[in-house]
C-alpha cells in the first residue's frame, strides 16, 4: 500500500527558541483516517504547518505520496488539502468567491471551478449561503466553508486541524458522515481534534504527540483493547439506601447519589454482570451511560506516562 | 512565461485584486480623484493663474503630468501594500501559500493588481484634467511606457512594504513619511531650474523626479533631464525590486514561520 505521509526525524525550532517538534517520525497509509492527538502546544499545528509548507522545518524529511516536498513542491501541494484551525479567509468576500478563488489558485478552469464549488457547497449545506459575505456566517458554517475550500481541487490527502471546534452536536455528526464518505471514496484524512469521541468514531489509526514527541502510534482498535477498565453510571428506578457490598470479582460498585451508582468493570467483565448483581441486591436499573470516553482515559494515561518519562529524561 | 494552470492562478489573483479595489471604490478610487481635482482647482486654476508660465507652458499645463503621475504612484503603491498586508493580517495569504503557485506568479498577480488600480485612477485623473487644460501628447510611446514602468516600480515597492509590515502603522509610515515628500519634491509643482544648484543636485537623487519629468516629456515634450537616462533608471529599479521581492518570498519573510 502507498504511504500518504512519510515523516522522518522532523524537528522545528522557532526563531523565539521554542522547540515545537523533537524528531517526529510518522507514517500514514493511503486511504487511512488517521487521528493526531495531543494537548494544546504539543506540536500538532506545527506538524500540519510543515506538511502544508506554511512552517519551515528545522530538520527532517517529509514525503507526500512518495514525493519529497522539497523536490516536488508543486506536485505535493496538488495532492494536499488543508483545513486549518484558525479562520484564514477574507472576511469581506462572498462564500462562493472564496471557494472559486481557491480553485483558481490550483489552476482549475473557471467552468470546472464553478461546478466543483457548487458540488462541495451543496454537500456541506452552504449552497444557499453562496452569495453571503463570509463574515456573516456562523462559526460552524465558516468551518464547513473551509472544508469546501480545501476539497475544491479534490486532493488525495485532506488534513483537518480541529474542524469541528465550535460546531454543534447535530452539525458535527453530519460533518462526520461527510468525512467518512469522502474517506470511503479514497481520500486519506488526517484529523486533529480535542473531541476524543470524534477520533474514536472516525479514525482507524492514531498517534499521540506530546511536547514535540510521538508517544503513541498504533491502530485505534489496539489502543482501545489495551484499556482493561470501563466505568459506567447506572440510574436506579427509585431511591435506595442499601449497602452495595458483593462478592463478584472484577466489579466494584460505589454510590454516587440517592439513585445513581458507579460501576467499574475490569478483567473482561461486562455490564450485564453489574446489572445482575444490583438486581440481586434489589436495585432495578433503568438507564446507564459511560462515565468517561474510553479514549479519553487512555489519552490521559498516555500523557501522564509521557510526563513521567520526560521527568526521568530531564532529571 | 506561464503554463496553463499558472496562467489561471495568475488570472485568479488579478481578478481577486481588481474585485477588491472595485468593491471598496469609495476608499480606493474616489478619494484620489477628488484630491487631485482639488489640486487642479486650487493650484492650477486659482494660484496658477497668478504664477503665469513654468518651463514655457501655462502653469496648469505644467502640473497636469505631475499630478497624473502622483495619482499613479500613490495608488499603485497603496493597493499592493494594503491588499497584501490585509491578506497577511487575515491570514488569507495562506490560501495562496499552500497552493501550487510559484512565487513569481504570486508576485506578478499582486503587481498587476496594483498597476491596474494605479492606471485606473491615473486614467480618471487624466479625464478630469481635460476640464482644466488641453492635453497635447508629444510622444504617446514615452508617455505610456513611463507610466507603466512607474506603476510597476511602485507596486513592487508596496509589496516589499507589505512583506515587512507587522501592523497597520507600518503600512502607512512609508507612504506618509517617504513617498509623499519625494513626490512633492520630485518636480510635480515646479521646474528644478528654479532651485539653487545644491537643491537641484539633491532633487536629482530623487527617483520620482525622473519619472515625473519623463512623463512630462511624453506629454509636453520638455524635461529637466535626459529621458534615456530616466528610462535606464526605471528599468534598473524594476529589475532590482522584482529580484528583492522574489528573494523575500522565497525566504518566506513575514509570511512563513
Coordinates of C-alpha atoms in Angstrom, one line a residue:
Chain A
X1 CA 0.0 0.0 0.0
X2 CA 1.3 3.5 -0.8
X3 CA 2.3 5.7 2.1
X4 CA 0.4 9.0 2.0
X5 CA 2.6 10.8 4.5
X6 CA 6.1 9.8 5.5
X7 CA 7.9 12.0 8.0
X8 CA 11.4 11.3 9.3
X9 CA 13.1 12.9 12.2
X10 CA 11.1 16.1 11.9
X11 CA 12.4 19.0 14.1
X12 CA 11.2 22.5 14.4
X13 CA 12.8 25.3 16.5
X14 CA 11.1 28.6 16.1
X15 CA 13.1 31.9 16.0
X16 CA 11.9 32.6 19.6
X17 CA 13.8 29.4 20.7
X18 CA 10.7 27.4 21.3
X19 CA 11.3 23.7 20.3
X20 CA 8.0 22.6 18.8
X21 CA 9.0 19.2 17.3
X22 CA 11.8 17.0 18.6
X23 CA 12.5 14.3 16.0
X24 CA 9.0 13.3 14.9
X25 CA 8.8 10.2 12.6
X26 CA 5.4 9.0 11.4
X27 CA 3.8 7.2 8.5
X28 CA 0.2 7.5 7.4
X29 CA -1.1 4.9 4.8
X30 CA -3.0 5.9 1.7
X31 CA -6.8 5.7 2.4
X32 CA -6.4 5.9 6.2
X33 CA -8.5 8.0 8.5
X34 CA -5.7 9.0 10.9
X35 CA -6.0 10.8 14.2
X36 CA -3.2 13.0 15.5
X37 CA -4.0 13.9 19.1
X38 CA -2.2 15.9 21.8
X39 CA -2.7 18.6 24.3
X40 CA -2.5 22.3 23.5
X41 CA 1.0 23.2 22.5
X42 CA 2.1 19.6 21.8
X43 CA 3.2 20.4 18.2
X44 CA 0.1 19.3 16.2
X45 CA -0.4 22.6 14.3
X46 CA 3.4 22.9 13.7
X47 CA 3.4 19.4 12.3
X48 CA 0.5 20.3 10.0
X49 CA 2.1 23.7 9.1
X50 CA 5.2 21.9 8.0
X51 CA 3.2 19.4 5.8
X52 CA 1.4 22.4 4.2
X53 CA 4.7 24.4 3.8
X54 CA 3.4 27.3 5.9
X55 CA 6.0 26.4 8.6
X56 CA 9.7 25.9 7.6
X57 CA 11.1 22.9 9.3
X58 CA 14.5 23.0 11.0
X59 CA 15.4 19.4 10.2
X60 CA 14.0 16.1 8.9
X61 CA 12.4 14.8 5.7
X62 CA 8.7 14.9 4.5
X63 CA 7.2 12.9 1.7
X64 CA 3.7 13.1 0.4
X65 CA 2.6 10.0 -1.6
X66 CA 6.3 9.1 -2.0
X67 CA 7.4 12.5 -3.3
X68 CA 9.7 14.7 -1.4
X69 CA 8.1 18.1 -0.6
X70 CA 11.3 20.0 -1.4
X71 CA 12.0 18.4 -4.8
X72 CA 8.3 18.0 -5.9
X73 CA 6.9 21.1 -4.3
X74 CA 4.0 21.8 -6.7
X75 CA 3.0 18.2 -7.2
X76 CA 2.9 17.5 -3.5
X77 CA 0.8 20.7 -2.9
X78 CA -1.7 19.5 -5.6
X79 CA -2.2 16.3 -3.5
X80 CA -2.8 18.2 -0.3
X81 CA -5.9 20.0 1.1
X82 CA -5.6 21.7 4.4
X83 CA -8.3 22.9 6.8
X84 CA -6.5 25.0 9.4
X85 CA -7.5 25.5 13.0
X86 CA -7.7 29.3 12.6
X87 CA -10.1 31.1 10.3
X88 CA -7.9 32.1 7.4
X89 CA -10.1 33.6 4.6
X90 CA -11.1 37.1 3.7
X91 CA -14.0 38.2 5.9
X92 CA -15.2 40.6 3.2
X93 CA -15.6 38.1 0.3
X94 CA -18.6 36.1 -0.6
X95 CA -18.7 32.3 0.2
X96 CA -18.7 31.2 -3.5
X97 CA -16.0 33.6 -4.4
X98 CA -13.7 32.3 -1.7
X99 CA -14.1 28.7 -2.9
X100 CA -13.9 29.7 -6.6
X101 CA -10.7 31.7 -6.0
X102 CA -9.1 28.7 -4.3
X103 CA -10.0 26.6 -7.3
X104 CA -8.2 29.1 -9.5
X105 CA -5.1 29.0 -7.3
X106 CA -4.9 25.3 -8.1
X107 CA -5.3 26.0 -11.8
X108 CA -8.8 24.8 -12.3
X109 CA -10.5 26.3 -15.4
X110 CA -13.4 28.6 -14.5
X111 CA -16.2 26.3 -15.6
X112 CA -14.8 23.3 -13.7
X113 CA -14.2 25.5 -10.7
X114 CA -17.8 26.7 -10.7
X115 CA -19.0 23.0 -10.9
X116 CA -16.8 22.0 -8.0
X117 CA -17.8 25.0 -5.9
X118 CA -21.5 24.1 -6.4
X119 CA -20.8 20.5 -5.6
X120 CA -19.0 21.0 -2.4
X121 CA -21.1 23.9 -1.1
X122 CA -24.2 21.7 -1.7
X123 CA -22.6 18.7 0.1
X124 CA -21.7 20.9 3.0
X125 CA -25.0 22.6 3.2
X126 CA -23.8 26.0 2.2
X127 CA -25.2 26.5 -1.3
X128 CA -27.9 28.8 0.0
X129 CA -25.3 31.0 1.5
X130 CA -23.1 31.2 -1.6
X131 CA -23.7 35.0 -2.0
X132 CA -23.3 35.8 1.6
X133 CA -20.3 37.7 2.8
X134 CA -18.2 35.2 4.8
X135 CA -18.0 37.3 8.0
X136 CA -21.8 36.9 8.3
X137 CA -21.6 33.1 8.6
X138 CA -21.9 31.3 11.9
X139 CA -18.8 29.6 13.3
X140 CA -19.9 26.2 12.1
X141 CA -20.6 27.5 8.6
X142 CA -17.2 29.1 8.5
X143 CA -15.6 25.7 9.3
X144 CA -17.7 24.0 6.7
X145 CA -16.7 26.6 4.1
X146 CA -13.1 25.9 4.8
X147 CA -13.6 22.2 4.2
X148 CA -15.3 23.0 0.9
X149 CA -12.4 25.3 0.0
X150 CA -9.8 22.6 0.9
X151 CA -11.7 20.0 -1.2
X152 CA -12.3 22.1 -4.3
X153 CA -9.2 20.8 -6.1
X154 CA -10.1 17.2 -4.9
X155 CA -6.9 16.4 -3.1
X156 CA -5.8 12.8 -2.3
X157 CA -4.9 13.9 1.2
X158 CA -7.0 16.1 3.5
X159 CA -5.6 17.4 6.7
X160 CA -8.1 18.8 9.2
X161 CA -6.9 20.7 12.2
X162 CA -9.8 20.7 14.7
X163 CA -12.5 21.0 12.0
X164 CA -15.4 20.7 14.4
X165 CA -14.3 23.1 17.1
X166 CA -17.3 25.3 18.0
X167 CA -19.7 23.2 15.9
X168 CA -23.0 22.0 17.5
X169 CA -23.6 18.3 18.0
X170 CA -26.0 17.8 15.2
X171 CA -23.8 19.5 12.7
X172 CA -20.7 17.7 14.0
X173 CA -22.5 14.4 13.3
X174 CA -23.4 15.4 9.8
X175 CA -19.7 16.5 9.2
X176 CA -18.6 13.1 10.5
X177 CA -20.8 11.4 7.9
X178 CA -19.5 13.6 5.2
X179 CA -15.8 13.0 6.1
X180 CA -16.4 9.2 6.3
X181 CA -18.0 9.4 2.9
X182 CA -15.1 11.1 1.3
X183 CA -12.7 8.8 3.1
X184 CA -14.6 5.8 1.7
X185 CA -14.3 7.4 -1.7
X186 CA -10.5 7.2 -1.3
X187 CA -9.3 10.4 0.3
X188 CA -6.7 9.9 3.0
X189 CA -7.7 12.0 6.1
X190 CA -5.5 13.2 8.9
X191 CA -7.5 14.7 11.8
X192 CA -6.6 16.6 14.9
X193 CA -9.3 17.2 17.4
X194 CA -10.0 17.9 21.0
X195 CA -13.2 15.8 20.8
X196 CA -11.7 12.4 21.6
X197 CA -15.1 10.8 20.9
X198 CA -14.7 12.1 17.3
X199 CA -11.3 10.4 16.9
X200 CA -12.7 7.2 18.3
X201 CA -15.7 7.3 16.0
X202 CA -13.9 8.2 12.8
X203 CA -10.2 7.1 12.8
X204 CA -8.6 3.7 12.2
X205 CA -5.1 4.7 13.3
X206 CA -3.9 7.1 15.9
X207 CA -0.8 8.9 17.0
X208 CA -0.5 10.9 20.2
X209 CA 2.0 13.8 20.3
X210 CA 3.2 15.5 23.4
X211 CA 5.9 18.1 23.9
X212 CA 7.0 17.6 20.4
X213 CA 7.4 13.8 20.5
X214 CA 5.2 11.0 19.3
X215 CA 4.4 9.0 22.4
X216 CA 1.9 6.6 20.8
X217 CA 1.5 5.4 17.2
X218 CA -0.9 2.5 16.8
X219 CA -4.3 1.4 15.5
X220 CA -7.4 2.6 17.3
X221 CA -8.5 -1.0 17.9
X222 CA -5.3 -2.0 19.5
X223 CA -5.2 1.1 21.7
X224 CA -8.7 0.6 22.9
X225 CA -8.1 -3.1 23.6
X226 CA -5.3 -2.0 26.0
X227 CA -8.0 -0.4 28.1
X228 CA -8.9 -3.0 30.7
X229 CA -11.2 -0.9 32.8
X230 CA -14.7 0.5 31.9
X231 CA -16.7 2.8 34.2
X232 CA -20.5 3.3 33.9
X233 CA -23.0 5.4 35.8
X234 CA -26.2 3.4 36.4
X235 CA -29.5 5.0 37.3
X236 CA -31.9 3.1 39.7
X237 CA -35.6 3.0 39.2
X238 CA -36.1 4.5 42.7
X239 CA -34.0 6.0 45.5
X240 CA -32.2 3.4 47.5
X241 CA -30.3 3.2 50.8
X242 CA -28.7 -0.2 50.6
X243 CA -25.2 -1.5 51.2
X244 CA -23.5 -2.2 47.8
X245 CA -21.1 -4.8 49.0
X246 CA -20.9 -8.0 47.0
X247 CA -18.5 -10.9 46.2
X248 CA -18.4 -10.7 42.3
X249 CA -14.8 -10.5 41.1
X250 CA -13.8 -7.7 38.7
X251 CA -16.7 -5.5 39.7
X252 CA -16.7 -2.5 42.0
X253 CA -19.8 -0.6 42.9
X254 CA -20.0 2.9 44.5
X255 CA -23.0 5.0 45.4
X256 CA -22.9 8.3 43.5
X257 CA -26.2 9.8 45.0
X258 CA -29.5 8.5 46.3
X259 CA -30.4 6.8 42.9
X260 CA -27.1 6.5 41.0
X261 CA -24.3 4.0 41.1
X262 CA -20.8 4.0 39.6
X263 CA -19.9 0.5 38.3
X264 CA -16.2 -0.1 37.5
X265 CA -15.6 -3.3 35.4
X266 CA -12.3 -5.0 34.8
X267 CA -10.8 -8.3 33.8
X268 CA -13.2 -8.8 30.9
X269 CA -16.4 -8.3 33.0
X270 CA -19.3 -6.9 31.1
X271 CA -22.0 -4.5 32.2
X272 CA -24.6 -7.4 32.5
X273 CA -22.7 -8.8 35.5
X274 CA -23.1 -5.4 37.3
X275 CA -26.8 -5.3 36.5
X276 CA -27.3 -8.9 37.7
X277 CA -25.5 -8.1 41.0
X278 CA -27.6 -5.0 41.5
X279 CA -30.7 -7.0 40.7
X280 CA -29.8 -9.5 43.4
X281 CA -29.4 -6.5 45.8
X282 CA -33.0 -5.4 44.9
X283 CA -32.0 -2.4 42.9
X284 CA -33.5 -2.2 39.4
X285 CA -31.5 -0.2 36.8
X286 CA -33.5 1.8 34.2
X287 CA -30.7 3.6 32.4
X288 CA -26.9 3.8 32.1
X289 CA -24.1 5.7 30.4
X290 CA -20.3 5.6 30.1
X291 CA -18.7 7.5 32.9
X292 CA -16.0 8.8 30.6
X293 CA -15.0 8.4 27.0
X294 CA -12.7 5.3 26.8
X295 CA -10.2 7.1 24.5
X296 CA -10.1 10.0 26.9
X297 CA -9.0 7.7 29.7
X298 CA -6.2 6.2 27.5
X299 CA -5.2 9.6 26.2
X300 CA -4.8 11.0 29.8
X301 CA -2.9 7.9 30.9
X302 CA -0.5 8.1 27.9
X303 CA 0.1 11.8 28.7
X304 CA 0.8 11.0 32.3
X305 CA 3.2 8.3 31.3
X306 CA 4.9 10.7 28.8
X307 CA 5.3 13.3 31.6
X308 CA 7.0 10.7 33.8
X309 CA 9.4 9.8 31.0
X310 CA 10.2 13.4 30.4
X311 CA 10.8 14.0 34.1
X312 CA 13.2 11.0 34.1
X313 CA 14.9 12.2 31.0
X314 CA 15.3 15.8 32.3
X315 CA 16.1 14.7 35.9
Chain B
X1 CA 6.0 32.5 -19.5
X2 CA 3.2 30.8 -17.6
X3 CA 1.9 27.3 -18.2
X4 CA -1.9 26.8 -18.3
X5 CA -2.5 26.3 -14.6
X6 CA -0.1 29.0 -13.7
X7 CA -1.8 31.4 -16.1
X8 CA -5.2 30.5 -14.4
X9 CA -3.6 31.1 -11.0
X10 CA -2.3 34.5 -12.2
X11 CA -5.7 35.5 -13.6
X12 CA -7.3 34.4 -10.4
X13 CA -5.1 36.7 -8.3
X14 CA -5.6 39.6 -10.6
X15 CA -9.4 39.2 -10.7
X16 CA -9.4 39.0 -6.9
X17 CA -7.3 42.1 -6.6
X18 CA -9.4 44.1 -9.1
X19 CA -12.6 42.9 -7.4
X20 CA -11.2 44.1 -4.1
X21 CA -10.4 47.7 -5.1
X22 CA -13.6 48.0 -7.2
X23 CA -15.7 46.7 -4.2
X24 CA -14.4 49.4 -2.0
X25 CA -14.2 52.1 -4.7
X26 CA -15.2 54.8 -2.3
X27 CA -12.0 54.2 -0.4
X28 CA -9.7 53.4 -3.4
X29 CA -10.9 55.3 -6.4
X30 CA -12.9 58.3 -5.3
X31 CA -10.6 59.9 -2.7
X32 CA -7.5 60.3 -5.0
X33 CA -9.7 61.6 -7.8
X34 CA -11.2 64.2 -5.5
X35 CA -7.9 65.2 -4.0
X36 CA -6.2 65.6 -7.4
X37 CA -9.2 67.5 -8.7
X38 CA -8.8 69.9 -5.8
X39 CA -5.1 70.4 -6.8
X40 CA -6.3 71.3 -10.3
X41 CA -8.8 73.8 -9.0
X42 CA -6.6 75.4 -6.3
X43 CA -3.0 75.2 -7.6
X44 CA -3.7 75.0 -11.3
X45 CA -6.6 77.4 -11.7
X46 CA -6.6 79.8 -8.7
X47 CA -2.9 80.0 -7.8
X48 CA -1.6 79.0 -11.2
X49 CA -3.3 82.0 -13.0
X50 CA -1.1 84.3 -10.8
X51 CA 2.1 82.3 -11.4
X52 CA 1.9 82.6 -15.2
X53 CA 4.3 80.2 -17.1
X54 CA 6.5 77.4 -15.9
X55 CA 9.1 75.8 -18.3
X56 CA 7.5 77.7 -21.2
X57 CA 3.9 76.3 -20.5
X58 CA 0.8 77.6 -18.7
X59 CA 1.2 76.5 -15.0
X60 CA -1.9 74.3 -15.2
X61 CA -0.4 72.5 -18.3
X62 CA 2.9 72.1 -16.4
X63 CA 1.4 70.5 -13.3
X64 CA -1.1 68.1 -15.1
X65 CA 1.6 65.4 -15.9
X66 CA 3.0 65.5 -12.4
X67 CA -0.4 65.2 -10.8
X68 CA -1.4 62.3 -13.0
X69 CA 1.9 60.6 -12.1
X70 CA 1.3 61.3 -8.4
X71 CA -2.1 59.5 -8.6
X72 CA -0.5 56.5 -10.4
X73 CA 2.4 56.3 -7.9
X74 CA 0.3 56.6 -4.7
X75 CA -2.4 54.2 -5.9
X76 CA -0.1 51.5 -7.3
X77 CA 1.8 51.5 -4.1
X78 CA -1.1 51.6 -1.7
X79 CA -3.1 49.0 -3.5
X80 CA -0.4 46.3 -3.1
X81 CA 0.7 47.3 0.4
X82 CA -2.8 47.3 1.8
X83 CA -4.0 44.3 -0.1
X84 CA -1.1 42.0 0.7
X85 CA -0.9 43.2 4.3
X86 CA -4.6 42.7 4.9
X87 CA -4.2 39.1 3.5
X88 CA -1.4 38.6 5.9
X89 CA -3.4 40.1 8.7
X90 CA -6.5 38.0 8.0
X91 CA -4.2 35.0 7.3
X92 CA -5.9 34.5 3.9
X93 CA -2.4 34.7 2.3
X94 CA -2.2 31.1 3.5
X95 CA -4.7 30.2 0.7
X96 CA -2.0 31.2 -1.7
X97 CA 0.9 29.7 0.1
X98 CA -0.5 26.2 0.3
X99 CA -1.4 26.2 -3.4
X100 CA 1.0 25.1 -6.1
X101 CA 1.8 28.6 -7.3
X102 CA 5.4 29.7 -8.0
X103 CA 6.5 32.9 -6.2
X104 CA 6.9 34.8 -9.4
X105 CA 3.2 34.1 -10.3
X106 CA 2.1 35.3 -6.8
X107 CA 4.2 38.4 -7.1
X108 CA 3.1 39.1 -10.7
X109 CA -0.6 38.8 -9.7
X110 CA -0.3 41.4 -6.9
X111 CA 1.8 43.7 -9.1
X112 CA -0.7 43.5 -11.9
X113 CA -3.5 44.4 -9.4
X114 CA -1.5 47.4 -8.1
X115 CA -0.8 48.5 -11.7
X116 CA -4.5 48.1 -12.6
X117 CA -5.6 50.4 -9.8
X118 CA -2.8 52.9 -10.4
X119 CA -3.6 53.1 -14.1
X120 CA -7.4 53.3 -13.5
X121 CA -7.0 56.2 -11.1
X122 CA -4.4 57.8 -13.4
X123 CA -6.8 57.5 -16.4
X124 CA -9.7 59.1 -14.4
X125 CA -7.5 61.9 -13.3
X126 CA -6.4 62.4 -16.9
X127 CA -10.1 62.7 -17.9
X128 CA -10.7 65.2 -15.1
X129 CA -7.6 67.2 -16.2
X130 CA -9.3 67.8 -19.6
X131 CA -11.7 70.1 -17.8
X132 CA -8.8 72.3 -16.9
X133 CA -6.2 72.0 -19.6
X134 CA -5.8 70.9 -23.2
X135 CA -3.9 67.6 -23.3
X136 CA -1.4 67.6 -26.1
X137 CA 0.6 64.4 -26.2
X138 CA 4.1 64.8 -27.5
X139 CA 5.1 61.1 -27.5
X140 CA 2.4 58.5 -26.7
X141 CA 5.0 55.8 -26.6
X142 CA 7.1 57.5 -24.0
X143 CA 4.1 58.6 -22.0
X144 CA 2.6 55.1 -21.9
X145 CA 5.8 53.3 -21.2
X146 CA 6.9 55.6 -18.4
X147 CA 3.6 55.4 -16.7
X148 CA 3.6 51.6 -16.9
X149 CA 7.2 51.3 -15.6
X150 CA 6.4 53.8 -12.8
X151 CA 3.3 51.9 -11.8
X152 CA 5.3 48.6 -11.8
X153 CA 8.1 50.0 -9.7
X154 CA 5.8 51.4 -7.0
X155 CA 3.7 48.3 -7.0
X156 CA 6.9 46.4 -6.2
X157 CA 7.8 48.9 -3.6
X158 CA 4.4 48.4 -2.0
X159 CA 4.9 44.7 -1.9
X160 CA 8.2 45.0 0.0
X161 CA 6.5 47.3 2.4
X162 CA 3.7 44.8 3.0
X163 CA 6.1 41.9 3.5
X164 CA 7.8 43.7 6.3
X165 CA 4.7 45.3 7.8
X166 CA 3.6 43.9 11.1
X167 CA 0.7 46.3 11.8
X168 CA -1.4 48.9 10.1
X169 CA 1.0 51.7 11.2
X170 CA 3.8 50.0 9.2
X171 CA 1.5 50.2 6.1
X172 CA 1.1 54.0 6.3
X173 CA 4.6 55.1 7.5
X174 CA 6.4 54.8 4.2
X175 CA 3.6 56.5 2.1
X176 CA 3.3 59.3 4.6
X177 CA 6.9 60.0 5.5
X178 CA 8.8 58.9 2.4
X179 CA 6.6 58.7 -0.6
X180 CA 4.6 61.9 -0.2
X181 CA 7.7 64.1 0.4
X182 CA 9.5 62.5 -2.5
X183 CA 6.5 63.2 -4.8
X184 CA 6.2 66.8 -3.7
X185 CA 9.9 67.4 -4.1
X186 CA 10.0 65.5 -7.3
X187 CA 9.2 68.4 -9.6
X188 CA 5.4 67.9 -9.7
X189 CA 4.7 71.6 -9.0
X190 CA 7.9 73.3 -10.2
X191 CA 10.8 73.0 -12.5
X192 CA 14.1 72.3 -10.7
X193 CA 15.6 75.2 -12.7
X194 CA 14.0 77.4 -10.1
X195 CA 16.1 75.8 -7.4
X196 CA 19.7 76.8 -6.3
X197 CA 22.4 74.5 -7.7
X198 CA 22.7 72.5 -4.5
X199 CA 19.0 71.7 -4.3
X200 CA 19.0 70.9 -8.0
X201 CA 21.6 68.2 -7.2
X202 CA 19.6 66.9 -4.3
X203 CA 16.5 66.7 -6.5
X204 CA 18.4 64.6 -8.9
X205 CA 18.8 61.9 -6.2
X206 CA 15.0 61.6 -6.0
X207 CA 13.9 58.7 -8.3
X208 CA 10.4 60.2 -8.6
X209 CA 11.9 63.3 -10.2
X210 CA 13.0 61.2 -13.2
X211 CA 9.6 59.6 -13.5
X212 CA 7.6 62.8 -13.4
X213 CA 10.0 64.5 -15.8
X214 CA 9.9 61.7 -18.3
X215 CA 6.2 61.6 -18.2
X216 CA 6.0 65.3 -18.6
X217 CA 8.3 64.9 -21.6
X218 CA 5.9 62.4 -23.1
X219 CA 3.1 64.9 -22.8
X220 CA 4.7 68.4 -23.2
X221 CA 8.0 67.5 -25.0
X222 CA 10.0 69.3 -22.3
X223 CA 12.1 67.8 -19.5
X224 CA 14.7 68.8 -16.9
X225 CA 16.6 65.5 -17.5
X226 CA 17.8 63.1 -20.2
X227 CA 14.9 60.8 -21.0
X228 CA 17.1 57.8 -22.0
X229 CA 18.9 58.0 -18.6
X230 CA 15.5 58.2 -16.8
X231 CA 14.3 55.0 -18.6
X232 CA 17.5 53.2 -17.7
X233 CA 16.9 54.2 -14.1
X234 CA 13.3 52.9 -14.2
X235 CA 14.3 49.6 -15.7
X236 CA 17.1 49.2 -13.2
X237 CA 14.7 49.9 -10.3
X238 CA 12.1 47.5 -11.6
X239 CA 14.7 44.7 -12.0
X240 CA 16.2 45.2 -8.6
X241 CA 12.9 45.4 -6.8
X242 CA 11.5 42.4 -8.6
X243 CA 14.5 40.4 -7.6
X244 CA 14.2 41.6 -4.0
X245 CA 10.5 40.6 -3.8
X246 CA 11.2 37.1 -5.2
X247 CA 14.1 36.7 -2.7
X248 CA 11.8 37.7 0.2
X249 CA 9.0 35.4 -1.0
X250 CA 11.5 32.5 -1.3
X251 CA 12.8 33.1 2.2
X252 CA 9.2 33.4 3.5
X253 CA 9.9 36.7 5.2
X254 CA 6.9 37.9 7.1
X255 CA 4.7 35.0 5.8
X256 CA 6.1 31.7 6.9
X257 CA 7.3 30.9 10.4

